[in-house]
JSON list of C-alpha atoms in Angstrom, two decimals:
[
{"chain": "A", "resi": 1, "resn": "MET", "atom": "CA", "xyz": [19.29, 13.24, 2.32]},
{"chain": "A", "resi": 2, "resn": "ASN", "atom": "CA", "xyz": [20.48, 15.16, 4.56]},
{"chain": "A", "resi": 3, "resn": "VAL", "atom": "CA", "xyz": [18.63, 14.70, 7.73]},
{"chain": "A", "resi": 4, "resn": "LYS", "atom": "CA", "xyz": [19.47, 14.25, 11.69]},
{"chain": "A", "resi": 5, "resn": "LEU", "atom": "CA", "xyz": [18.34, 10.84, 12.76]},
{"chain": "A", "resi": 6, "resn": "SER", "atom": "CA", "xyz": [16.19, 12.53, 15.24]},
{"chain": "A", "resi": 7, "resn": "GLU", "atom": "CA", "xyz": [14.71, 13.87, 12.91]},
{"chain": "A", "resi": 8, "resn": "THR", "atom": "CA", "xyz": [14.81, 11.23, 10.59]},
{"chain": "A", "resi": 9, "resn": "GLU", "atom": "CA", "xyz": [13.04, 9.09, 13.13]},
{"chain": "A", "resi": 10, "resn": "THR", "atom": "CA", "xyz": [10.05, 11.94, 13.20]},
{"chain": "A", "resi": 11, "resn": "LEU", "atom": "CA", "xyz": [9.50, 11.36, 9.73]},
{"chain": "A", "resi": 12, "resn": "ILE", "atom": "CA", "xyz": [9.38, 7.69, 10.00]},
{"chain": "A", "resi": 13, "resn": "LEU", "atom": "CA", "xyz": [7.43, 7.73, 13.38]},
{"chain": "A", "resi": 14, "resn": "ASN", "atom": "CA", "xyz": [5.15, 9.70, 12.27]},
{"chain": "A", "resi": 15, "resn": "ALA", "atom": "CA", "xyz": [4.21, 8.46, 8.20]},
{"chain": "A", "resi": 16, "resn": "ALA", "atom": "CA", "xyz": [3.67, 4.83, 9.84]},
{"chain": "A", "resi": 17, "resn": "ARG", "atom": "CA", "xyz": [1.85, 5.95, 12.45]},
{"chain": "A", "resi": 18, "resn": "ASN", "atom": "CA", "xyz": [-0.21, 7.40, 9.43]},
{"chain": "A", "resi": 19, "resn": "VAL", "atom": "CA", "xyz": [-0.41, 4.09, 7.47]},
{"chain": "A", "resi": 20, "resn": "PHE", "atom": "CA", "xyz": [-0.61, 1.94, 10.99]},
{"chain": "A", "resi": 21, "resn": "LEU", "atom": "CA", "xyz": [-4.15, 3.73, 11.18]},
{"chain": "A", "resi": 22, "resn": "GLU", "atom": "CA", "xyz": [-5.40, 3.54, 8.01]},
{"chain": "A", "resi": 23, "resn": "ASN", "atom": "CA", "xyz": [-4.40, -0.03, 7.06]},
{"chain": "A", "resi": 24, "resn": "GLY", "atom": "CA", "xyz": [-4.18, -1.96, 9.89]},
{"chain": "A", "resi": 25, "resn": "PHE", "atom": "CA", "xyz": [-0.82, -4.09, 10.43]},
{"chain": "A", "resi": 26, "resn": "ASP", "atom": "CA", "xyz": [-1.79, -6.98, 8.16]},
{"chain": "A", "resi": 27, "resn": "GLY", "atom": "CA", "xyz": [-2.35, -3.98, 5.48]},
{"chain": "A", "resi": 28, "resn": "THR", "atom": "CA", "xyz": [0.89, -1.96, 6.40]},
{"chain": "A", "resi": 29, "resn": "THR", "atom": "CA", "xyz": [4.16, -2.65, 4.32]},
{"chain": "A", "resi": 30, "resn": "MET", "atom": "CA", "xyz": [6.90, -1.10, 4.11]},
{"chain": "A", "resi": 31, "resn": "GLN", "atom": "CA", "xyz": [6.87, 0.30, 0.98]},
{"chain": "A", "resi": 32, "resn": "LYS", "atom": "CA", "xyz": [3.93, 2.08, 1.72]},
{"chain": "A", "resi": 33, "resn": "ILE", "atom": "CA", "xyz": [5.41, 4.10, 5.36]},
{"chain": "A", "resi": 34, "resn": "ALA", "atom": "CA", "xyz": [8.09, 4.32, 2.98]},
{"chain": "A", "resi": 35, "resn": "ASP", "atom": "CA", "xyz": [6.01, 6.05, 0.04]},
{"chain": "A", "resi": 36, "resn": "GLU", "atom": "CA", "xyz": [4.43, 8.12, 3.07]},
{"chain": "A", "resi": 37, "resn": "ALA", "atom": "CA", "xyz": [7.30, 9.60, 4.44]},
{"chain": "A", "resi": 38, "resn": "GLY", "atom": "CA", "xyz": [8.78, 10.66, 1.66]},
{"chain": "A", "resi": 39, "resn": "ILE", "atom": "CA", "xyz": [11.92, 8.68, 0.91]},
{"chain": "A", "resi": 40, "resn": "ASN", "atom": "CA", "xyz": [13.44, 5.53, -0.26]},
{"chain": "A", "resi": 41, "resn": "LYS", "atom": "CA", "xyz": [13.40, 2.02, 1.22]},
{"chain": "A", "resi": 42, "resn": "ALA", "atom": "CA", "xyz": [16.76, 1.58, 2.14]},
{"chain": "A", "resi": 43, "resn": "LEU", "atom": "CA", "xyz": [16.99, 4.49, 4.30]},
{"chain": "A", "resi": 44, "resn": "LEU", "atom": "CA", "xyz": [13.63, 2.96, 5.88]},
{"chain": "A", "resi": 45, "resn": "HIS", "atom": "CA", "xyz": [15.25, -0.28, 6.71]},
{"chain": "A", "resi": 46, "resn": "TYR", "atom": "CA", "xyz": [18.20, 1.87, 7.81]},
{"chain": "A", "resi": 47, "resn": "TYR", "atom": "CA", "xyz": [16.42, 2.47, 11.14]},
{"chain": "A", "resi": 48, "resn": "PHE", "atom": "CA", "xyz": [14.15, 0.14, 11.36]},
{"chain": "A", "resi": 49, "resn": "ARG", "atom": "CA", "xyz": [14.84, -3.31, 10.28]},
{"chain": "A", "resi": 50, "resn": "SER", "atom": "CA", "xyz": [11.72, -4.68, 9.73]},
{"chain": "A", "resi": 51, "resn": "LYS", "atom": "CA", "xyz": [7.81, -3.55, 10.46]},
{"chain": "A", "resi": 52, "resn": "ASP", "atom": "CA", "xyz": [7.33, -5.40, 13.35]},
{"chain": "A", "resi": 53, "resn": "ARG", "atom": "CA", "xyz": [10.03, -3.07, 15.24]},
{"chain": "A", "resi": 54, "resn": "LEU", "atom": "CA", "xyz": [8.35, 0.27, 13.63]},
{"chain": "A", "resi": 55, "resn": "PHE", "atom": "CA", "xyz": [5.25, -1.12, 15.60]},
{"chain": "A", "resi": 56, "resn": "GLU", "atom": "CA", "xyz": [6.90, -2.05, 18.56]},
{"chain": "A", "resi": 57, "resn": "ALA", "atom": "CA", "xyz": [8.23, 1.31, 18.08]},
{"chain": "A", "resi": 58, "resn": "VAL", "atom": "CA", "xyz": [4.74, 3.50, 16.96]},
{"chain": "A", "resi": 59, "resn": "PHE", "atom": "CA", "xyz": [3.49, 1.44, 20.23]},
{"chain": "A", "resi": 60, "resn": "ILE", "atom": "CA", "xyz": [6.20, 2.63, 22.83]},
{"chain": "A", "resi": 61, "resn": "GLU", "atom": "CA", "xyz": [5.67, 6.17, 21.72]},
{"chain": "A", "resi": 62, "resn": "ALA", "atom": "CA", "xyz": [2.06, 6.22, 22.14]},
{"chain": "A", "resi": 63, "resn": "PHE", "atom": "CA", "xyz": [1.84, 4.83, 24.60]},
{"chain": "A", "resi": 64, "resn": "ALA", "atom": "CA", "xyz": [4.37, 6.91, 26.32]},
{"chain": "A", "resi": 65, "resn": "ARG", "atom": "CA", "xyz": [1.81, 9.52, 25.34]},
{"chain": "A", "resi": 66, "resn": "MET", "atom": "CA", "xyz": [-1.11, 8.55, 27.06]},
{"chain": "A", "resi": 67, "resn": "VAL", "atom": "CA", "xyz": [0.27, 7.05, 30.17]},
{"chain": "A", "resi": 68, "resn": "PRO", "atom": "CA", "xyz": [1.54, 9.65, 31.64]},
{"chain": "A", "resi": 69, "resn": "ASN", "atom": "CA", "xyz": [-2.13, 11.32, 31.34]},
{"chain": "A", "resi": 70, "resn": "ILE", "atom": "CA", "xyz": [-3.85, 8.73, 32.21]},
{"chain": "A", "resi": 71, "resn": "MET", "atom": "CA", "xyz": [-1.15, 8.21, 35.77]},
{"chain": "A", "resi": 72, "resn": "LYS", "atom": "CA", "xyz": [-2.17, 11.60, 36.42]},
{"chain": "A", "resi": 73, "resn": "VAL", "atom": "CA", "xyz": [-5.52, 11.69, 36.86]},
{"chain": "A", "resi": 74, "resn": "PHE", "atom": "CA", "xyz": [-5.04, 8.25, 39.84]},
{"chain": "A", "resi": 75, "resn": "PHE", "atom": "CA", "xyz": [-2.48, 10.66, 41.19]},
{"chain": "A", "resi": 76, "resn": "SER", "atom": "CA", "xyz": [-4.76, 13.72, 41.24]},
{"chain": "A", "resi": 77, "resn": "GLU", "atom": "CA", "xyz": [-6.75, 15.22, 44.11]},
{"chain": "A", "resi": 78, "resn": "MET", "atom": "CA", "xyz": [-9.99, 14.96, 42.43]},
{"chain": "A", "resi": 79, "resn": "GLU", "atom": "CA", "xyz": [-12.96, 12.55, 43.55]},
{"chain": "A", "resi": 80, "resn": "PHE", "atom": "CA", "xyz": [-12.92, 9.17, 43.06]},
{"chain": "A", "resi": 81, "resn": "GLN", "atom": "CA", "xyz": [-15.58, 9.13, 41.09]},
{"chain": "A", "resi": 82, "resn": "GLU", "atom": "CA", "xyz": [-14.10, 12.47, 39.22]},
{"chain": "A", "resi": 83, "resn": "LYS", "atom": "CA", "xyz": [-11.15, 10.10, 38.78]},
{"chain": "A", "resi": 84, "resn": "ILE", "atom": "CA", "xyz": [-12.94, 7.31, 37.05]},
{"chain": "A", "resi": 85, "resn": "ARG", "atom": "CA", "xyz": [-15.09, 9.93, 34.88]},
{"chain": "A", "resi": 86, "resn": "ASN", "atom": "CA", "xyz": [-11.04, 11.44, 34.10]},
{"chain": "A", "resi": 87, "resn": "PHE", "atom": "CA", "xyz": [-9.95, 7.82, 33.95]},
{"chain": "A", "resi": 88, "resn": "VAL", "atom": "CA", "xyz": [-12.33, 6.96, 31.32]},
{"chain": "A", "resi": 89, "resn": "ASP", "atom": "CA", "xyz": [-12.64, 9.90, 29.20]},
{"chain": "A", "resi": 90, "resn": "THR", "atom": "CA", "xyz": [-8.75, 10.48, 28.59]},
{"chain": "A", "resi": 91, "resn": "TYR", "atom": "CA", "xyz": [-7.87, 6.24, 28.48]},
{"chain": "A", "resi": 92, "resn": "ILE", "atom": "CA", "xyz": [-11.34, 6.29, 25.48]},
{"chain": "A", "resi": 93, "resn": "THR", "atom": "CA", "xyz": [-9.53, 9.81, 23.79]},
{"chain": "A", "resi": 94, "resn": "ALA", "atom": "CA", "xyz": [-6.30, 8.24, 24.47]},
{"chain": "A", "resi": 95, "resn": "LEU", "atom": "CA", "xyz": [-6.96, 5.31, 21.45]},
{"chain": "A", "resi": 96, "resn": "GLN", "atom": "CA", "xyz": [-9.50, 7.76, 19.20]},
{"chain": "A", "resi": 97, "resn": "GLN", "atom": "CA", "xyz": [-6.22, 8.37, 18.50]},
{"chain": "A", "resi": 98, "resn": "TYR", "atom": "CA", "xyz": [-4.59, 5.44, 17.93]},
{"chain": "A", "resi": 99, "resn": "PRO", "atom": "CA", "xyz": [-7.55, 3.17, 17.16]},
{"chain": "A", "resi": 100, "resn": "GLN", "atom": "CA", "xyz": [-4.39, 0.69, 16.38]},
{"chain": "A", "resi": 101, "resn": "ILE", "atom": "CA", "xyz": [-3.03, -0.46, 20.12]},
{"chain": "A", "resi": 102, "resn": "PRO", "atom": "CA", "xyz": [-5.53, -2.18, 20.56]},
{"chain": "A", "resi": 103, "resn": "LEU", "atom": "CA", "xyz": [-5.42, -4.62, 18.35]},
{"chain": "A", "resi": 104, "resn": "PHE", "atom": "CA", "xyz": [-1.56, -4.81, 18.16]},
{"chain": "A", "resi": 105, "resn": "ILE", "atom": "CA", "xyz": [-1.90, -5.68, 21.74]},
{"chain": "A", "resi": 106, "resn": "LEU", "atom": "CA", "xyz": [-4.36, -8.90, 21.33]},
{"chain": "A", "resi": 107, "resn": "HIS", "atom": "CA", "xyz": [-1.77, -9.71, 18.15]},
{"chain": "A", "resi": 108, "resn": "GLU", "atom": "CA", "xyz": [1.09, -9.28, 20.24]},
{"chain": "A", "resi": 109, "resn": "LEU", "atom": "CA", "xyz": [-1.21, -11.72, 22.65]},
{"chain": "A", "resi": 110, "resn": "HIS", "atom": "CA", "xyz": [-1.01, -15.05, 20.67]},
{"chain": "A", "resi": 111, "resn": "ARG", "atom": "CA", "xyz": [2.45, -14.26, 19.42]},
{"chain": "A", "resi": 112, "resn": "ASN", "atom": "CA", "xyz": [4.06, -13.00, 22.21]},
{"chain": "A", "resi": 113, "resn": "PRO", "atom": "CA", "xyz": [2.59, -12.28, 25.03]},
{"chain": "A", "resi": 114, "resn": "GLY", "atom": "CA", "xyz": [6.09, -11.82, 26.80]},
{"chain": "A", "resi": 115, "resn": "ARG", "atom": "CA", "xyz": [7.08, -9.06, 24.57]},
{"chain": "A", "resi": 116, "resn": "ILE", "atom": "CA", "xyz": [3.72, -6.80, 25.41]},
{"chain": "A", "resi": 117, "resn": "ILE", "atom": "CA", "xyz": [3.87, -7.19, 28.98]},
{"chain": "A", "resi": 118, "resn": "GLU", "atom": "CA", "xyz": [7.81, -6.07, 29.09]},
{"chain": "A", "resi": 119, "resn": "LEU", "atom": "CA", "xyz": [6.35, -3.39, 26.49]},
{"chain": "A", "resi": 120, "resn": "ILE", "atom": "CA", "xyz": [3.89, -2.14, 28.81]},
{"chain": "A", "resi": 121, "resn": "LYS", "atom": "CA", "xyz": [6.31, -2.07, 31.69]},
{"chain": "A", "resi": 122, "resn": "SER", "atom": "CA", "xyz": [8.45, 0.05, 29.64]},
{"chain": "A", "resi": 123, "resn": "THR", "atom": "CA", "xyz": [6.05, 3.21, 29.55]},
{"chain": "A", "resi": 124, "resn": "GLY", "atom": "CA", "xyz": [5.76, 3.43, 33.23]},
{"chain": "A", "resi": 125, "resn": "MET", "atom": "CA", "xyz": [2.65, 2.09, 33.99]},
{"chain": "A", "resi": 126, "resn": "ASN", "atom": "CA", "xyz": [1.80, 0.48, 37.43]},
{"chain": "A", "resi": 127, "resn": "PRO", "atom": "CA", "xyz": [-1.37, -0.90, 38.27]},
{"chain": "A", "resi": 128, "resn": "ASP", "atom": "CA", "xyz": [-0.38, -1.61, 42.09]},
{"chain": "A", "resi": 129, "resn": "PHE", "atom": "CA", "xyz": [-0.91, 2.42, 42.37]},
{"chain": "A", "resi": 130, "resn": "VAL", "atom": "CA", "xyz": [-4.43, 2.17, 40.92]},
{"chain": "A", "resi": 131, "resn": "MET", "atom": "CA", "xyz": [-5.51, -0.69, 43.23]},
{"chain": "A", "resi": 132, "resn": "ASP", "atom": "CA", "xyz": [-4.30, 1.02, 46.07]},
{"chain": "A", "resi": 133, "resn": "ILE", "atom": "CA", "xyz": [-6.14, 3.03, 45.66]},
{"chain": "A", "resi": 134, "resn": "ILE", "atom": "CA", "xyz": [-9.37, 1.71, 44.82]},
{"chain": "A", "resi": 135, "resn": "ARG", "atom": "CA", "xyz": [-8.94, -0.41, 47.93]},
{"chain": "A", "resi": 136, "resn": "GLN", "atom": "CA", "xyz": [-8.02, 2.84, 49.83]},
{"chain": "A", "resi": 137, "resn": "GLU", "atom": "CA", "xyz": [-11.89, 4.01, 48.74]},
{"chain": "A", "resi": 138, "resn": "ILE", "atom": "CA", "xyz": [-13.11, 0.93, 49.65]},
{"chain": "A", "resi": 139, "resn": "LYS", "atom": "CA", "xyz": [-11.88, 0.92, 53.13]},
{"chain": "A", "resi": 140, "resn": "LYS", "atom": "CA", "xyz": [-13.27, 4.87, 53.31]},
{"chain": "A", "resi": 141, "resn": "GLY", "atom": "CA", "xyz": [-16.98, 3.43, 52.93]},
{"chain": "A", "resi": 142, "resn": "THR", "atom": "CA", "xyz": [-17.44, 5.49, 49.61]},
{"chain": "A", "resi": 143, "resn": "ILE", "atom": "CA", "xyz": [-17.28, 2.88, 46.99]},
{"chain": "A", "resi": 144, "resn": "ALA", "atom": "CA", "xyz": [-19.32, -0.75, 47.90]},
{"chain": "A", "resi": 145, "resn": "GLU", "atom": "CA", "xyz": [-16.66, -3.89, 48.59]},
{"chain": "A", "resi": 146, "resn": "ILE", "atom": "CA", "xyz": [-15.66, -5.56, 44.91]},
{"chain": "A", "resi": 147, "resn": "ASP", "atom": "CA", "xyz": [-11.80, -6.65, 44.20]},
{"chain": "A", "resi": 148, "resn": "PRO", "atom": "CA", "xyz": [-10.29, -3.94, 42.96]},
{"chain": "A", "resi": 149, "resn": "TYR", "atom": "CA", "xyz": [-9.08, -6.32, 39.80]},
{"chain": "A", "resi": 150, "resn": "ASP", "atom": "CA", "xyz": [-12.59, -6.57, 38.55]},
{"chain": "A", "resi": 151, "resn": "LEU", "atom": "CA", "xyz": [-13.03, -3.08, 38.74]},
{"chain": "A", "resi": 152, "resn": "MET", "atom": "CA", "xyz": [-9.93, -1.84, 36.84]},
{"chain": "A", "resi": 153, "resn": "VAL", "atom": "CA", "xyz": [-10.64, -5.09, 34.20]},
{"chain": "A", "resi": 154, "resn": "ASN", "atom": "CA", "xyz": [-14.21, -4.01, 33.74]},
{"chain": "A", "resi": 155, "resn": "MET", "atom": "CA", "xyz": [-13.37, -0.48, 32.66]},
{"chain": "A", "resi": 156, "resn": "LEU", "atom": "CA", "xyz": [-10.31, -1.11, 30.97]},
{"chain": "A", "resi": 157, "resn": "ALA", "atom": "CA", "xyz": [-13.03, -3.81, 28.60]},
{"chain": "A", "resi": 158, "resn": "MET", "atom": "CA", "xyz": [-15.16, -0.72, 28.22]},
{"chain": "A", "resi": 159, "resn": "CYS", "atom": "CA", "xyz": [-13.38, 1.44, 27.32]},
{"chain": "A", "resi": 160, "resn": "ILE", "atom": "CA", "xyz": [-11.16, -1.24, 24.92]},
{"chain": "A", "resi": 161, "resn": "PHE", "atom": "CA", "xyz": [-13.86, -3.25, 23.40]},
{"chain": "A", "resi": 162, "resn": "PRO", "atom": "CA", "xyz": [-15.33, -1.07, 20.77]},
{"chain": "A", "resi": 163, "resn": "PHE", "atom": "CA", "xyz": [-11.39, -0.28, 19.19]},
{"chain": "A", "resi": 164, "resn": "ALA", "atom": "CA", "xyz": [-10.83, -4.00, 19.14]},
{"chain": "A", "resi": 165, "resn": "ALA", "atom": "CA", "xyz": [-14.00, -4.93, 18.20]},
{"chain": "A", "resi": 166, "resn": "ARG", "atom": "CA", "xyz": [-14.22, -1.74, 15.74]},
{"chain": "A", "resi": 167, "resn": "PRO", "atom": "CA", "xyz": [-14.79, -4.02, 12.22]},
{"chain": "A", "resi": 168, "resn": "MET", "atom": "CA", "xyz": [-17.41, -5.60, 13.54]},
{"chain": "A", "resi": 169, "resn": "ILE", "atom": "CA", "xyz": [-18.62, -2.89, 15.34]},
{"chain": "A", "resi": 170, "resn": "GLN", "atom": "CA", "xyz": [-18.77, -0.24, 12.04]},
{"chain": "A", "resi": 171, "resn": "GLY", "atom": "CA", "xyz": [-19.12, -2.52, 10.05]},
{"chain": "A", "resi": 172, "resn": "PHE", "atom": "CA", "xyz": [-22.34, -4.55, 10.73]},
{"chain": "A", "resi": 173, "resn": "ILE", "atom": "CA", "xyz": [-24.01, -2.56, 13.80]},
{"chain": "A", "resi": 174, "resn": "PHE", "atom": "CA", "xyz": [-23.93, 1.19, 12.38]},
{"chain": "A", "resi": 175, "resn": "LYS", "atom": "CA", "xyz": [-22.77, 0.16, 8.62]},
{"chain": "A", "resi": 176, "resn": "ASN", "atom": "CA", "xyz": [-20.00, 1.69, 8.05]},
{"chain": "A", "resi": 177, "resn": "ASP", "atom": "CA", "xyz": [-20.65, 4.78, 8.49]},
{"chain": "A", "resi": 178, "resn": "ALA", "atom": "CA", "xyz": [-17.45, 6.38, 10.28]},
{"chain": "A", "resi": 179, "resn": "LYS", "atom": "CA", "xyz": [-18.55, 9.13, 11.06]},
{"chain": "A", "resi": 180, "resn": "VAL", "atom": "CA", "xyz": [-21.62, 7.84, 13.61]},
{"chain": "A", "resi": 181, "resn": "PHE", "atom": "CA", "xyz": [-19.13, 5.46, 15.32]},
{"chain": "A", "resi": 182, "resn": "GLU", "atom": "CA", "xyz": [-16.67, 8.20, 16.32]},
{"chain": "A", "resi": 183, "resn": "GLU", "atom": "CA", "xyz": [-19.78, 9.87, 17.94]},
{"chain": "A", "resi": 184, "resn": "PHE", "atom": "CA", "xyz": [-21.07, 6.62, 19.10]},
{"chain": "A", "resi": 185, "resn": "LEU", "atom": "CA", "xyz": [-17.72, 6.67, 20.77]},
{"chain": "A", "resi": 186, "resn": "ASP", "atom": "CA", "xyz": [-17.57, 10.86, 22.32]},
{"chain": "A", "resi": 187, "resn": "LYS", "atom": "CA", "xyz": [-20.97, 9.40, 23.88]},
{"chain": "A", "resi": 188, "resn": "ARG", "atom": "CA", "xyz": [-19.48, 6.92, 25.27]},
{"chain": "A", "resi": 189, "resn": "LYS", "atom": "CA", "xyz": [-17.13, 8.11, 27.42]},
{"chain": "A", "resi": 190, "resn": "THR", "atom": "CA", "xyz": [-20.27, 8.78, 29.62]},
{"chain": "A", "resi": 191, "resn": "GLU", "atom": "CA", "xyz": [-21.98, 6.30, 29.35]},
{"chain": "A", "resi": 192, "resn": "VAL", "atom": "CA", "xyz": [-18.84, 4.21, 30.62]},
{"chain": "A", "resi": 193, "resn": "ALA", "atom": "CA", "xyz": [-18.46, 6.33, 32.94]},
{"chain": "A", "resi": 194, "resn": "ASP", "atom": "CA", "xyz": [-21.92, 6.79, 34.69]},
{"chain": "A", "resi": 195, "resn": "PHE", "atom": "CA", "xyz": [-22.11, 2.34, 34.57]},
{"chain": "A", "resi": 196, "resn": "ILE", "atom": "CA", "xyz": [-19.33, 1.98, 36.30]},
{"chain": "A", "resi": 197, "resn": "LEU", "atom": "CA", "xyz": [-20.31, 3.50, 38.85]},
{"chain": "A", "resi": 198, "resn": "ASN", "atom": "CA", "xyz": [-23.74, 3.13, 39.25]},
{"chain": "A", "resi": 199, "resn": "ALA", "atom": "CA", "xyz": [-22.10, -0.69, 39.94]},
{"chain": "A", "resi": 200, "resn": "ILE", "atom": "CA", "xyz": [-20.14, 0.44, 42.95]},
{"chain": "A", "resi": 201, "resn": "LYS", "atom": "CA", "xyz": [-22.23, 2.86, 44.88]},
{"chain": "A", "resi": 202, "resn": "PRO", "atom": "CA", "xyz": [-22.02, 1.99, 48.23]}
]
């Protein structure tokens, strides 16, 4: 196959992302990824020696796309309340594009917590910067006295939980109707932001 390395990796990563999203980590095999990419399994193993390494590459690529947009929200000059709305919208939208990320993180936290922390650090995400912005808003009196860590964890949890618990929420609450579940996620962008902003009113 006469393809440059970068082109081959892009081909494989695109195929892997599709297969992981459709089948989840446990339901994905290297053979399924090779078939999706239209290459033989030997070539796939040449570039990515295991399913773990391939998922790691997909994860890093996804996070590398998510993080700049998320951090850009907090670097912006918009009002803090607008930053909260934009953060929630950006984060949920990103998870809609990469819904396997929460499950992958939970899986890795049980299996190898050190690795997942290093993976997240490698994307450039800096929670200290966000904590400082929250402290400044508390000091200015624009939001209520709250532990910045509580606020950040609450926002993350409310955004991430529907994706981490998708089999239960979509399968049980929404009777496995994927379209209704996606509509719920779109509506949740506003609902979560409203809930957070009401909770931190001064």
